[in-house]
CSV table of C-alpha atoms in Angstrom, one decimal:
chain,number,residue,atom,x,y,z
A,1,UNK,CA,56.4,104.8,-54.4
A,2,UNK,CA,57.2,101.7,-52.3
A,3,UNK,CA,59.7,99.1,-53.2
A,4,UNK,CA,56.9,96.6,-53.8
A,5,UNK,CA,55.1,99.0,-56.2
A,6,UNK,CA,58.4,99.6,-58.0
A,7,UNK,CA,58.9,95.8,-58.5
A,8,UNK,CA,55.4,95.4,-59.9
A,9,UNK,CA,56.2,98.0,-62.6
A,10,UNK,CA,59.8,96.9,-63.0
A,11,UNK,CA,58.7,93.3,-63.7
A,12,UNK,CA,56.3,94.6,-66.4
A,13,UNK,CA,59.2,96.4,-68.0
A,14,UNK,CA,61.5,93.4,-67.9
A,15,UNK,CA,58.8,91.2,-69.4
A,16,UNK,CA,58.2,93.6,-72.2
A,17,UNK,CA,61.8,94.3,-73.1
A,18,UNK,CA,62.8,90.6,-73.0
A,19,UNK,CA,59.4,89.4,-74.4
A,20,UNK,CA,59.1,86.8,-71.6
A,21,UNK,CA,56.1,86.8,-69.4
A,22,UNK,CA,57.8,84.4,-67.0
A,23,UNK,CA,60.4,86.8,-65.8
A,24,UNK,CA,60.3,87.7,-62.1
A,25,UNK,CA,63.1,90.0,-61.0
A,26,UNK,CA,64.3,90.5,-57.4
A,27,UNK,CA,67.1,92.5,-55.7
A,28,UNK,CA,69.6,89.8,-56.5
A,29,UNK,CA,68.7,89.3,-60.2
A,30,UNK,CA,71.7,89.9,-62.5
A,31,UNK,CA,72.2,89.8,-66.3
A,32,UNK,CA,73.5,86.2,-65.9
A,33,UNK,CA,70.0,85.2,-64.7
A,34,UNK,CA,68.1,86.3,-67.8
A,35,UNK,CA,68.8,84.8,-71.2
A,36,UNK,CA,69.4,87.5,-73.8
A,37,UNK,CA,70.4,90.2,-71.3
A,38,UNK,CA,73.6,91.3,-73.1
A,39,UNK,CA,75.1,94.8,-73.4
A,40,UNK,CA,72.6,95.9,-76.2
A,41,UNK,CA,69.6,94.6,-74.3
A,42,UNK,CA,70.9,96.4,-71.2
A,43,UNK,CA,70.7,99.7,-73.1
A,44,UNK,CA,67.2,98.9,-74.3
A,45,UNK,CA,66.2,98.0,-70.8
A,46,UNK,CA,67.6,101.3,-69.4
A,47,UNK,CA,65.6,103.3,-72.0
A,48,UNK,CA,62.5,101.3,-71.2
A,49,UNK,CA,62.9,101.9,-67.5
A,50,UNK,CA,63.5,105.6,-68.0
A,51,UNK,CA,60.3,105.9,-70.0
A,52,UNK,CA,58.2,103.8,-67.6
A,53,UNK,CA,59.4,105.6,-64.5
A,54,UNK,CA,59.9,109.1,-66.1
A,55,UNK,CA,63.5,109.3,-64.9
A,56,UNK,CA,66.9,109.6,-66.5
A,57,UNK,CA,70.0,107.5,-65.7
A,58,UNK,CA,73.4,109.1,-65.7
A,59,UNK,CA,75.8,107.2,-67.9
A,60,UNK,CA,77.8,106.1,-64.9
A,61,UNK,CA,74.8,104.7,-63.2
A,62,UNK,CA,73.9,102.6,-66.2
A,63,UNK,CA,77.4,101.2,-66.4
A,64,UNK,CA,78.0,100.3,-62.8
A,65,UNK,CA,74.8,98.4,-61.9
A,66,UNK,CA,75.6,95.0,-60.5
A,67,UNK,CA,72.1,93.7,-60.0
A,68,UNK,CA,68.4,94.7,-60.1
A,69,UNK,CA,68.5,95.7,-56.4
A,70,UNK,CA,71.0,98.5,-57.3
A,71,UNK,CA,68.8,99.5,-60.2
A,72,UNK,CA,65.8,99.6,-57.9
A,73,UNK,CA,67.6,101.8,-55.4
A,74,UNK,CA,68.5,104.3,-58.1
A,75,UNK,CA,64.9,104.3,-59.5
A,76,UNK,CA,63.4,104.8,-56.0
A,77,UNK,CA,65.9,107.7,-55.3
A,78,UNK,CA,65.1,109.4,-58.5
A,79,UNK,CA,61.3,108.9,-58.2
A,80,UNK,CA,61.3,110.3,-54.7
A,81,UNK,CA,63.5,113.2,-55.7
A,82,UNK,CA,60.9,114.4,-58.2
């Protein structure tokens, strides 16, 4: 999976989780950029990403993410390891 393909799917997940079709995420997107992205929504988002990409985050990975770019790096690594 390329990074571009990942972002197409990742944007779909974000739009569904946050119920906002205008969301467009990039490497630098953070929780501060998306209204309603709080700690509870972060957990919901991680579960949705796990289901969409058929991966599992380690607890540490879910807690240390600083931006969507770091999330994308982990997703790509896990998808390519499978």
